[in-house]
PDB file of N, CA and C in Angstrom:
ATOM      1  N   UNK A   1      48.862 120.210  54.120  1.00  0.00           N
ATOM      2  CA  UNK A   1      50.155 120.818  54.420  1.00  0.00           C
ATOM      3  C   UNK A   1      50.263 121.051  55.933  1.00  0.00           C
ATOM      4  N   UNK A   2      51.301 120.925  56.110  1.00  0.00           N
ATOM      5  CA  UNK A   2      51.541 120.884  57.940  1.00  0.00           C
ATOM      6  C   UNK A   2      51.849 122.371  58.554  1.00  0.00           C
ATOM      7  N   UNK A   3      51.585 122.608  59.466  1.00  0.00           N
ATOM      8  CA  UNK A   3      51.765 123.854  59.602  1.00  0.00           C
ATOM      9  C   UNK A   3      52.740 123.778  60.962  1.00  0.00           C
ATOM     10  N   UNK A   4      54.297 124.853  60.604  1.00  0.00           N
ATOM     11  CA  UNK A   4      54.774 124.918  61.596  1.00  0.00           C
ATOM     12  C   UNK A   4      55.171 126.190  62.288  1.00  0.00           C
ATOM     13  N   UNK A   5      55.807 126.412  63.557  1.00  0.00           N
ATOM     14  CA  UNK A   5      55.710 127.636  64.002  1.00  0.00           C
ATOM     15  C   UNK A   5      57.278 128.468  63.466  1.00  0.00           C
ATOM     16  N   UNK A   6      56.942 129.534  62.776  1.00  0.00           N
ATOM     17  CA  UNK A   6      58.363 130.722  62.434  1.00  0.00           C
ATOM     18  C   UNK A   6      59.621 130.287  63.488  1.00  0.00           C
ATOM     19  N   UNK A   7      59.709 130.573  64.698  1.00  0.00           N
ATOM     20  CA  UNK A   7      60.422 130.296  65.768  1.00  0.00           C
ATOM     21  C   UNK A   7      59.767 129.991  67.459  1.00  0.00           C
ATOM     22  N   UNK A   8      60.797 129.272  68.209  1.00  0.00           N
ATOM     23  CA  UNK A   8      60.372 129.351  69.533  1.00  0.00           C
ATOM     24  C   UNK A   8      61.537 129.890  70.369  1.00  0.00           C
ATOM     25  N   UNK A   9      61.126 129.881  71.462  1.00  0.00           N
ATOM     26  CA  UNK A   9      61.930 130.183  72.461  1.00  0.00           C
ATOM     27  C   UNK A   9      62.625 129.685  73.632  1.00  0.00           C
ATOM     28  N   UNK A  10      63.888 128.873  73.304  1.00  0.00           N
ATOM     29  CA  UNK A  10      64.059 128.034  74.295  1.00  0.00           C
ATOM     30  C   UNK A  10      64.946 128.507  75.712  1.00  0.00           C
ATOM     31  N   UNK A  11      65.059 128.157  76.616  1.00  0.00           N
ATOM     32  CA  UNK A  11      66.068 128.048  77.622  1.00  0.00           C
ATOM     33  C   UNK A  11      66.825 126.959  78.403  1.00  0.00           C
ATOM     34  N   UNK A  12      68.102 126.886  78.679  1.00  0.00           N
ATOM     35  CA  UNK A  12      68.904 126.140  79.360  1.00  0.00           C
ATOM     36  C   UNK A  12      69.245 126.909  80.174  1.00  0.00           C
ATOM     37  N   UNK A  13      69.699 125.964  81.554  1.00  0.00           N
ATOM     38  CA  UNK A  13      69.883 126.225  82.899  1.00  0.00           C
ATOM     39  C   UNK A  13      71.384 126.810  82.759  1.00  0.00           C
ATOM     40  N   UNK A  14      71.928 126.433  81.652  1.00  0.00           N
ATOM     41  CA  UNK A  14      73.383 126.742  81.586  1.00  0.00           C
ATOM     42  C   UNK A  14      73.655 128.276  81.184  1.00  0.00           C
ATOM     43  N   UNK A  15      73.068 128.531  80.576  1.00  0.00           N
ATOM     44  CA  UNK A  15      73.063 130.007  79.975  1.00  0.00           C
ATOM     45  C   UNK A  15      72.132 130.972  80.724  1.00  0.00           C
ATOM     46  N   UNK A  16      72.475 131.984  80.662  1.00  0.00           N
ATOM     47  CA  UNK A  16      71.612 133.518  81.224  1.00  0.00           C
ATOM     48  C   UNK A  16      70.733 133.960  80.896  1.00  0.00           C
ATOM     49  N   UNK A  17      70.786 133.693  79.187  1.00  0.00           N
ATOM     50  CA  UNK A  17      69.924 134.449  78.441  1.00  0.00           C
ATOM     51  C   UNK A  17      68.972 133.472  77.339  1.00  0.00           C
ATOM     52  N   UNK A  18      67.735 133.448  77.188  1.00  0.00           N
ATOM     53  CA  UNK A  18      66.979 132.424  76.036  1.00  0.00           C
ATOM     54  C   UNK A  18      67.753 132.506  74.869  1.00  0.00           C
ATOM     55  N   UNK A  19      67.242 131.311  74.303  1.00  0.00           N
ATOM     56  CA  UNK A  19      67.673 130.766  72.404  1.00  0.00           C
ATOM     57  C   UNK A  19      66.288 131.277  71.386  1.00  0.00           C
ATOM     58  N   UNK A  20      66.534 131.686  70.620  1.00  0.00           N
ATOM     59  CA  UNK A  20      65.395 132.360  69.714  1.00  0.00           C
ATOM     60  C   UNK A  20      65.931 130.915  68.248  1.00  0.00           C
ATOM     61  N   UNK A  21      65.105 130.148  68.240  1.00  0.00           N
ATOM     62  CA  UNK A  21      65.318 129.374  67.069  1.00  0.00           C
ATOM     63  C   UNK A  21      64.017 129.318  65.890  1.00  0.00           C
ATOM     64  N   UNK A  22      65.048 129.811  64.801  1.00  0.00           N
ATOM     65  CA  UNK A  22      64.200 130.339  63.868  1.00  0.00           C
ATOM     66  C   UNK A  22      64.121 128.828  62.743  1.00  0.00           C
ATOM     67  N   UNK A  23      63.128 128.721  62.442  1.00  0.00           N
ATOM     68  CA  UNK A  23      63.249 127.982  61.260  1.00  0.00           C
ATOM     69  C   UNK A  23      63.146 128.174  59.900  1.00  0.00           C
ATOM     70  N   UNK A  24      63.831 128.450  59.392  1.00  0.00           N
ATOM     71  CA  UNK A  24      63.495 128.936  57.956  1.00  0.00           C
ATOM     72  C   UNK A  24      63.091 128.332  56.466  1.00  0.00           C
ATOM     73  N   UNK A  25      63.133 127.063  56.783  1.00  0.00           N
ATOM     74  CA  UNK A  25      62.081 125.987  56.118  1.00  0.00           C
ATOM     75  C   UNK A  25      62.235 124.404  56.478  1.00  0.00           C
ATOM     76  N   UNK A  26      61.983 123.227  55.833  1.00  0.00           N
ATOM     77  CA  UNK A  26      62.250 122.135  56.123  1.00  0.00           C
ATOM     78  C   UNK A  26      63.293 121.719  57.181  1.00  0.00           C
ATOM     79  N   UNK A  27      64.008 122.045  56.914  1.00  0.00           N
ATOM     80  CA  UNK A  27      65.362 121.589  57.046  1.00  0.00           C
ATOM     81  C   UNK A  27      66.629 122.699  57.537  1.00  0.00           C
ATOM     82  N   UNK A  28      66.134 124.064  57.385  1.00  0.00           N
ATOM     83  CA  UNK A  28      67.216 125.033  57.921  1.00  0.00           C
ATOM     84  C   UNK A  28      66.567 125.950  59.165  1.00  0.00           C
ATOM     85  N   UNK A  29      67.480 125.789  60.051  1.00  0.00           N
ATOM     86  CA  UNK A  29      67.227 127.008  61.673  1.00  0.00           C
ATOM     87  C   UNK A  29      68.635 127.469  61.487  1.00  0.00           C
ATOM     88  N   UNK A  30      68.181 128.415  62.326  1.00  0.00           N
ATOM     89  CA  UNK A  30      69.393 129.873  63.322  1.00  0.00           C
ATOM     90  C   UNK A  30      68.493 129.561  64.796  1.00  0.00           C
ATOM     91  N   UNK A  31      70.082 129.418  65.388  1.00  0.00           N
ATOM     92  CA  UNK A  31      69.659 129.587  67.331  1.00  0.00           C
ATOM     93  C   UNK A  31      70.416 130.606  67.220  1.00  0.00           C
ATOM     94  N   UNK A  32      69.681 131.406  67.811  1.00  0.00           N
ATOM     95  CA  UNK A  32      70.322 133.039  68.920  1.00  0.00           C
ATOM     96  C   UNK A  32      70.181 132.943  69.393  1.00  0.00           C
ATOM     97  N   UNK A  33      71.264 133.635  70.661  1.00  0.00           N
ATOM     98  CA  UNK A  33      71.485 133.887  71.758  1.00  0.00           C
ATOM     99  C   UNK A  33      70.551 135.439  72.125  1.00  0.00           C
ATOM    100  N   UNK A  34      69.729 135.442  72.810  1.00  0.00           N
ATOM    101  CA  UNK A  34      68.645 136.396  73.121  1.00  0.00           C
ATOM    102  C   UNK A  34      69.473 137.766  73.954  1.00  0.00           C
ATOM    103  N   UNK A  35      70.743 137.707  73.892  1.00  0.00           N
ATOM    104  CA  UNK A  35      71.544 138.696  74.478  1.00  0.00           C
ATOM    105  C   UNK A  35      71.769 140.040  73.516  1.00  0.00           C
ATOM    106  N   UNK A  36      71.501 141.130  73.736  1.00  0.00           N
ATOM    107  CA  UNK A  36      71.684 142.213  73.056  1.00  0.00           C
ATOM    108  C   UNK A  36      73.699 142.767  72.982  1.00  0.00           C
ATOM    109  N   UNK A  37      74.206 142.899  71.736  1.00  0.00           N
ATOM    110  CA  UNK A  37      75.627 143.073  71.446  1.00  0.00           C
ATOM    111  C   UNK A  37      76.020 144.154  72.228  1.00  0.00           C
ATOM    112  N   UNK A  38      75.038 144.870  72.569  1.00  0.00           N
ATOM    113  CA  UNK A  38      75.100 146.361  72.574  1.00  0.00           C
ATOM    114  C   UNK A  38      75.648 146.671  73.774  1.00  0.00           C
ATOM    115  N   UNK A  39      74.834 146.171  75.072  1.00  0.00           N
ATOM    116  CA  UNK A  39      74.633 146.424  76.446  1.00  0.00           C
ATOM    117  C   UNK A  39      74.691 145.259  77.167  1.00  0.00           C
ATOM    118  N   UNK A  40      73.840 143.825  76.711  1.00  0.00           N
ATOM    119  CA  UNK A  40      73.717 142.875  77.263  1.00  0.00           C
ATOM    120  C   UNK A  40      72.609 143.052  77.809  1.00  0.00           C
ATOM    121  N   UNK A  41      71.554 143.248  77.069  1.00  0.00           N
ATOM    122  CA  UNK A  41      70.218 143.669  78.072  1.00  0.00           C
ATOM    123  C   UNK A  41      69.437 142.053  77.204  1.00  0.00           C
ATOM    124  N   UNK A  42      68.467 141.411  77.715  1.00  0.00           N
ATOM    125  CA  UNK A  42      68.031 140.515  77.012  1.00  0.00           C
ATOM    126  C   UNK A  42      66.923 140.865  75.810  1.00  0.00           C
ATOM    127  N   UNK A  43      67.058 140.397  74.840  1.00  0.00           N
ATOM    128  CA  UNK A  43      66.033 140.705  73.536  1.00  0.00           C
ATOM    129  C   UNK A  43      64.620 140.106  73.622  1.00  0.00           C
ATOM    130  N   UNK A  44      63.832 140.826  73.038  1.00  0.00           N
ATOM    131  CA  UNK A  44      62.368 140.260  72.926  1.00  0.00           C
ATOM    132  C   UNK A  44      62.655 139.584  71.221  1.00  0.00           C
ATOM    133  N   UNK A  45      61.215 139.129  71.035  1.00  0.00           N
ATOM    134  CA  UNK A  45      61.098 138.457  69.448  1.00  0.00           C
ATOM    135  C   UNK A  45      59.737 139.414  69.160  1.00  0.00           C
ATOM    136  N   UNK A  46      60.054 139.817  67.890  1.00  0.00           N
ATOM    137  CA  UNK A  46      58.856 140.238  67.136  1.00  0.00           C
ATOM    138  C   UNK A  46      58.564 139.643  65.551  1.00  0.00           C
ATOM    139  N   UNK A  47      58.341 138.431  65.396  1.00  0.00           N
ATOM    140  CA  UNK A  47      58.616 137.752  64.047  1.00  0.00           C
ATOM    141  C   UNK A  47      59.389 137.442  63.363  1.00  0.00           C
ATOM    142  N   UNK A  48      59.911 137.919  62.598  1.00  0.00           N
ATOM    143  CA  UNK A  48      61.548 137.982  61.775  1.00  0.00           C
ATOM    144  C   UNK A  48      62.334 138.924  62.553  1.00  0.00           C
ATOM    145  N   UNK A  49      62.835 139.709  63.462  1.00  0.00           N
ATOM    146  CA  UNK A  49      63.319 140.307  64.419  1.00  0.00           C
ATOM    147  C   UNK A  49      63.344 140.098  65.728  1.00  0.00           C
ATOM    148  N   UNK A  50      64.652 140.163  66.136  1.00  0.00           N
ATOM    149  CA  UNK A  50      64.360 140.526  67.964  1.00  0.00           C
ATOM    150  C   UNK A  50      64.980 142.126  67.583  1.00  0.00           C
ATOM    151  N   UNK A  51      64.149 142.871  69.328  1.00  0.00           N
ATOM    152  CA  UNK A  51      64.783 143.904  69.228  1.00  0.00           C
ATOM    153  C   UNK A  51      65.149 143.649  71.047  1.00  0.00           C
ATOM    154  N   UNK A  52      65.962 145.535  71.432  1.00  0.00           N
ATOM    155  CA  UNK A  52      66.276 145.290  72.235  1.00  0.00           C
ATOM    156  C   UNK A  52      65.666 146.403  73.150  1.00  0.00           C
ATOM    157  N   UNK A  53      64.991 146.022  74.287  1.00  0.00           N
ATOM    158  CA  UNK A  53      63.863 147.189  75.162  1.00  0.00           C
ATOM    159  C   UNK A  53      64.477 148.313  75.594  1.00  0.00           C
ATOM    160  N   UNK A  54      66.083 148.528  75.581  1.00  0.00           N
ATOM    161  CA  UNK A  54      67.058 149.389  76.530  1.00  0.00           C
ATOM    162  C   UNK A  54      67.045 150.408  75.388  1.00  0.00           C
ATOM    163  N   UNK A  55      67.577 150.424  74.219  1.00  0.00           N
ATOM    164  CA  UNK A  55      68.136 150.838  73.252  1.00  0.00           C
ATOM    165  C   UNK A  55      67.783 150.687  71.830  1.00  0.00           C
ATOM    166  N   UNK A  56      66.882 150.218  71.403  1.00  0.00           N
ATOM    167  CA  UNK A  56      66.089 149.687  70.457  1.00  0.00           C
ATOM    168  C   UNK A  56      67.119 149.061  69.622  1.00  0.00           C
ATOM    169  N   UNK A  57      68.047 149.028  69.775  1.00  0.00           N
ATOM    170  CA  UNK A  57      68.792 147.730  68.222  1.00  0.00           C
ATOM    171  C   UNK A  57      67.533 146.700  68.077  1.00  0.00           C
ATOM    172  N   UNK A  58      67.927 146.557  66.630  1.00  0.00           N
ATOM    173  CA  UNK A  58      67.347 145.487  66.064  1.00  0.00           C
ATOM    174  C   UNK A  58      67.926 144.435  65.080  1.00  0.00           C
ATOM    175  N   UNK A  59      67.970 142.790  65.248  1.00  0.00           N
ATOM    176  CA  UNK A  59      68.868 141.760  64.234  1.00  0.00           C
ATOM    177  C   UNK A  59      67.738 141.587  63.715  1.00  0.00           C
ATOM    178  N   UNK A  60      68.089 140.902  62.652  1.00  0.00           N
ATOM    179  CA  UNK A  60      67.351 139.994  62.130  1.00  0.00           C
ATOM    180  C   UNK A  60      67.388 138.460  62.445  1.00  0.00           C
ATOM    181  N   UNK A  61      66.332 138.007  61.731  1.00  0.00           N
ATOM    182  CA  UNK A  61      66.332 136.630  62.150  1.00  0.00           C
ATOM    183  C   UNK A  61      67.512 135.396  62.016  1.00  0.00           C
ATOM    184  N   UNK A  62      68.420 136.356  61.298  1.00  0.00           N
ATOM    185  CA  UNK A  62      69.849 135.468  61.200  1.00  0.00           C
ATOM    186  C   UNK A  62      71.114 135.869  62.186  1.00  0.00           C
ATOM    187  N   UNK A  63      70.795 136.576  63.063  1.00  0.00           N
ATOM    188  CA  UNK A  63      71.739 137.680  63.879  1.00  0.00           C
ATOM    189  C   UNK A  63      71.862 138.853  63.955  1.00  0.00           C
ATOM    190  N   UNK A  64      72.267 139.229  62.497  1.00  0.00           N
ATOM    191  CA  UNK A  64      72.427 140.412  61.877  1.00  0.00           C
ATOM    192  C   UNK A  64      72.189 141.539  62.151  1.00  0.00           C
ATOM    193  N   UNK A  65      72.882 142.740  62.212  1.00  0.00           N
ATOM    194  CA  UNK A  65      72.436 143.757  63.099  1.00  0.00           C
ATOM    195  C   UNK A  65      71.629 144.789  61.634  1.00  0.00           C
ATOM    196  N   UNK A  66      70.484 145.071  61.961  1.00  0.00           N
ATOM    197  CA  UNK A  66      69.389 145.527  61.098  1.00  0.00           C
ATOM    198  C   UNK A  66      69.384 147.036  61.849  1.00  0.00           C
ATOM    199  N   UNK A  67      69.615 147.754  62.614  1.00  0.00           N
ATOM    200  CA  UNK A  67      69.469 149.063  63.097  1.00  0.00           C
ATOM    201  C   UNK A  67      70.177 148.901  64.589  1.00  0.00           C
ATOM    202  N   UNK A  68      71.200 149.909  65.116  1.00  0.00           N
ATOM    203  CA  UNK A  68      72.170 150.498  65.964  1.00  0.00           C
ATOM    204  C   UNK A  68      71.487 150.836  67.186  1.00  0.00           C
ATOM    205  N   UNK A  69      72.058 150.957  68.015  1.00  0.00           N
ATOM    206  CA  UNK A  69      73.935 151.731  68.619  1.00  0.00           C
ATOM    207  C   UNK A  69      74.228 150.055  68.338  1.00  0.00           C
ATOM    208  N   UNK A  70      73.959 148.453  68.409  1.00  0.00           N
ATOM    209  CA  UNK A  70      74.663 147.581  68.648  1.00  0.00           C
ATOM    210  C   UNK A  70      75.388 147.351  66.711  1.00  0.00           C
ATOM    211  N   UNK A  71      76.429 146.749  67.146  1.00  0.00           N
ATOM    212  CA  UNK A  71      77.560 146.994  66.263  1.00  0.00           C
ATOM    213  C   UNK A  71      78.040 145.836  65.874  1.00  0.00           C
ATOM    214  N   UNK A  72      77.716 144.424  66.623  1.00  0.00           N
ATOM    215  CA  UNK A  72      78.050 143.183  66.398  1.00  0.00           C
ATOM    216  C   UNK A  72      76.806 142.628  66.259  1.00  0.00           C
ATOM    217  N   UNK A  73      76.995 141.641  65.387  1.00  0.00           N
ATOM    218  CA  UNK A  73      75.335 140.722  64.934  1.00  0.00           C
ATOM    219  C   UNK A  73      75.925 139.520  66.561  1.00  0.00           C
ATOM    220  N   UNK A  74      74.429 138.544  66.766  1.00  0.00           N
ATOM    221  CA  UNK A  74      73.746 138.039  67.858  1.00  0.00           C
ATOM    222  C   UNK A  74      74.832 136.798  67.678  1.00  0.00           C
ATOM    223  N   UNK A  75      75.567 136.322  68.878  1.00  0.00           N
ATOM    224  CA  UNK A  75      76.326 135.183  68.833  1.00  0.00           C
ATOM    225  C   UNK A  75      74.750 133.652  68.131  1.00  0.00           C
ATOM    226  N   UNK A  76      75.427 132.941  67.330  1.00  0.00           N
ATOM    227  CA  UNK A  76      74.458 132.098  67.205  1.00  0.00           C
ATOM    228  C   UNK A  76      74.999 130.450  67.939  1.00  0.00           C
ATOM    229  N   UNK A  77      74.129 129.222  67.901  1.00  0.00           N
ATOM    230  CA  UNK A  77      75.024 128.146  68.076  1.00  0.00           C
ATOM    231  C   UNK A  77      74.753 127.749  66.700  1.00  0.00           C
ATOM    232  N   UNK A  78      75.010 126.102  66.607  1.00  0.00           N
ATOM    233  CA  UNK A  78      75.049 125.072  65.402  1.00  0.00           C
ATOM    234  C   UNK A  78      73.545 124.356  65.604  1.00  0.00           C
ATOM    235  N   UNK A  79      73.102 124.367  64.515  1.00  0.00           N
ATOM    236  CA  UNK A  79      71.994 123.402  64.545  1.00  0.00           C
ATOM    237  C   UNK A  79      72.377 122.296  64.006  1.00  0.00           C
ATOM    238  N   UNK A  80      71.144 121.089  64.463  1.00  0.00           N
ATOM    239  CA  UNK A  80      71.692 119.873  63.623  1.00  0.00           C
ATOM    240  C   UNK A  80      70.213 119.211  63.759  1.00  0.00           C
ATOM    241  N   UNK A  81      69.877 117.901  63.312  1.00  0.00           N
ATOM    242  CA  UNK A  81      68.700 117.814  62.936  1.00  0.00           C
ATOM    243  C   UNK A  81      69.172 115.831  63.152  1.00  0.00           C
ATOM    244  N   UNK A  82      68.686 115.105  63.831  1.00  0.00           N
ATOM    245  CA  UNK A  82      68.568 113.955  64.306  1.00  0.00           C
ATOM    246  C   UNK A  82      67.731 113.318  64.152  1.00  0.00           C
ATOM    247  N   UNK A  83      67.060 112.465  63.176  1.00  0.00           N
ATOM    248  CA  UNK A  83      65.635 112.021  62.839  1.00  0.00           C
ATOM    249  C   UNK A  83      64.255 113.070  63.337  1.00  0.00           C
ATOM    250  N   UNK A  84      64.090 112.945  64.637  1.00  0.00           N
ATOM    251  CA  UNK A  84      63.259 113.878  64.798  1.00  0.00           C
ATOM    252  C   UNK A  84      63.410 114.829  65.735  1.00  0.00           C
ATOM    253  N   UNK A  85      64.446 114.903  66.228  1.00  0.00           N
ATOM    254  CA  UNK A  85      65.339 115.754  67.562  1.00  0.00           C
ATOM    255  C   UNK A  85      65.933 116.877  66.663  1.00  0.00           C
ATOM    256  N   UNK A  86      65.441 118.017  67.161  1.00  0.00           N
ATOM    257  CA  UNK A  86      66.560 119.141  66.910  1.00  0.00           C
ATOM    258  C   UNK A  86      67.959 119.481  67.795  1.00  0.00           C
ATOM    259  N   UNK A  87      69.060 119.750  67.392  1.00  0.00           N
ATOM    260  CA  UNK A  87      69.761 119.304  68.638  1.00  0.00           C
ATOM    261  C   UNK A  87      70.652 120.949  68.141  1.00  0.00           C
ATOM    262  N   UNK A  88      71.018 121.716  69.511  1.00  0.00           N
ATOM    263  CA  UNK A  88      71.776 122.829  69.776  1.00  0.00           C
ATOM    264  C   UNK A  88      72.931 122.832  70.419  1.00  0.00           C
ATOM    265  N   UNK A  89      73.987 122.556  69.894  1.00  0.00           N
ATOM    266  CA  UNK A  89      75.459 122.804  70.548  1.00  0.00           C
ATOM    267  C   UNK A  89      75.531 124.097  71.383  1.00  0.00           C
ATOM    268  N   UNK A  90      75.632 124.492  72.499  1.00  0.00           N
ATOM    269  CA  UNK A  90      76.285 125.571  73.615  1.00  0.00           C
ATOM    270  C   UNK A  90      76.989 125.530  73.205  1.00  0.00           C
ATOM    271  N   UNK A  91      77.990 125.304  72.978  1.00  0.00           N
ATOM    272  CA  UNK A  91      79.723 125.715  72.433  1.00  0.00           C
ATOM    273  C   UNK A  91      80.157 126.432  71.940  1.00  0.00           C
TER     274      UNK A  91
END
C-alpha cells in the first residue's frame, strides 16, 4: 500500500498567503487559502486543522469554521486532477 501525505503546503508568487491542500483520499482534495476570516493574520496547519496564532480560530480541514471570533469558513480554490498533475485554479 502506498503511503501518502494528509496535506502540503503550497505557495504562489501571486497570492500573499500559502495553500493548505488536503487530500482526503484517492481522488478528493480541499485547497485553502492559509488566510485567517477573522483578521487576516496567516494560519498554521495542525493535521486536520489550521488554526490562527492572533486569535485562536480554528477550520477544519474543509474550511469550516470549527471555533470563533472568525465567522466565515477559509476561501477555498477548485481542484482538478490531470493524469498525474494536480492542478489549482486562483480564481
Amino acid at each position: 500500500m502506498t503511503q501518502y501525505r494528509k496535506y502540503i503546503v503550497a505557495e504562489n508568487e501571486t497570492l500573499q498567503f500559502p495553500i493548505c491542500i488536503y487530500r482526503l483520499d484517492e481522488n478528493k482534495y480541499h485547497a485553502l487559502w492559509m488566510k485567517c476570516t477573522h483578521q487576516g493574520t496567516e494560519l498554521h496547519v495542525f493535521g486536520d486543522k489550521l488554526q490562527c496564532p492572533a486569535h485562536g480560530s480554528e477550520f477544519a480541514n474543509n474550511g469550516k469554521v470549527q471555533n470563533g471570533p472568525a465567522a466565515e469558513p477559509l476561501r477555498t480554490f477548485p481542484v482538478a486532477i490531470s493524469e498525474t498533475k494536480l492542478k489549482i485554479s486562483l480564481r
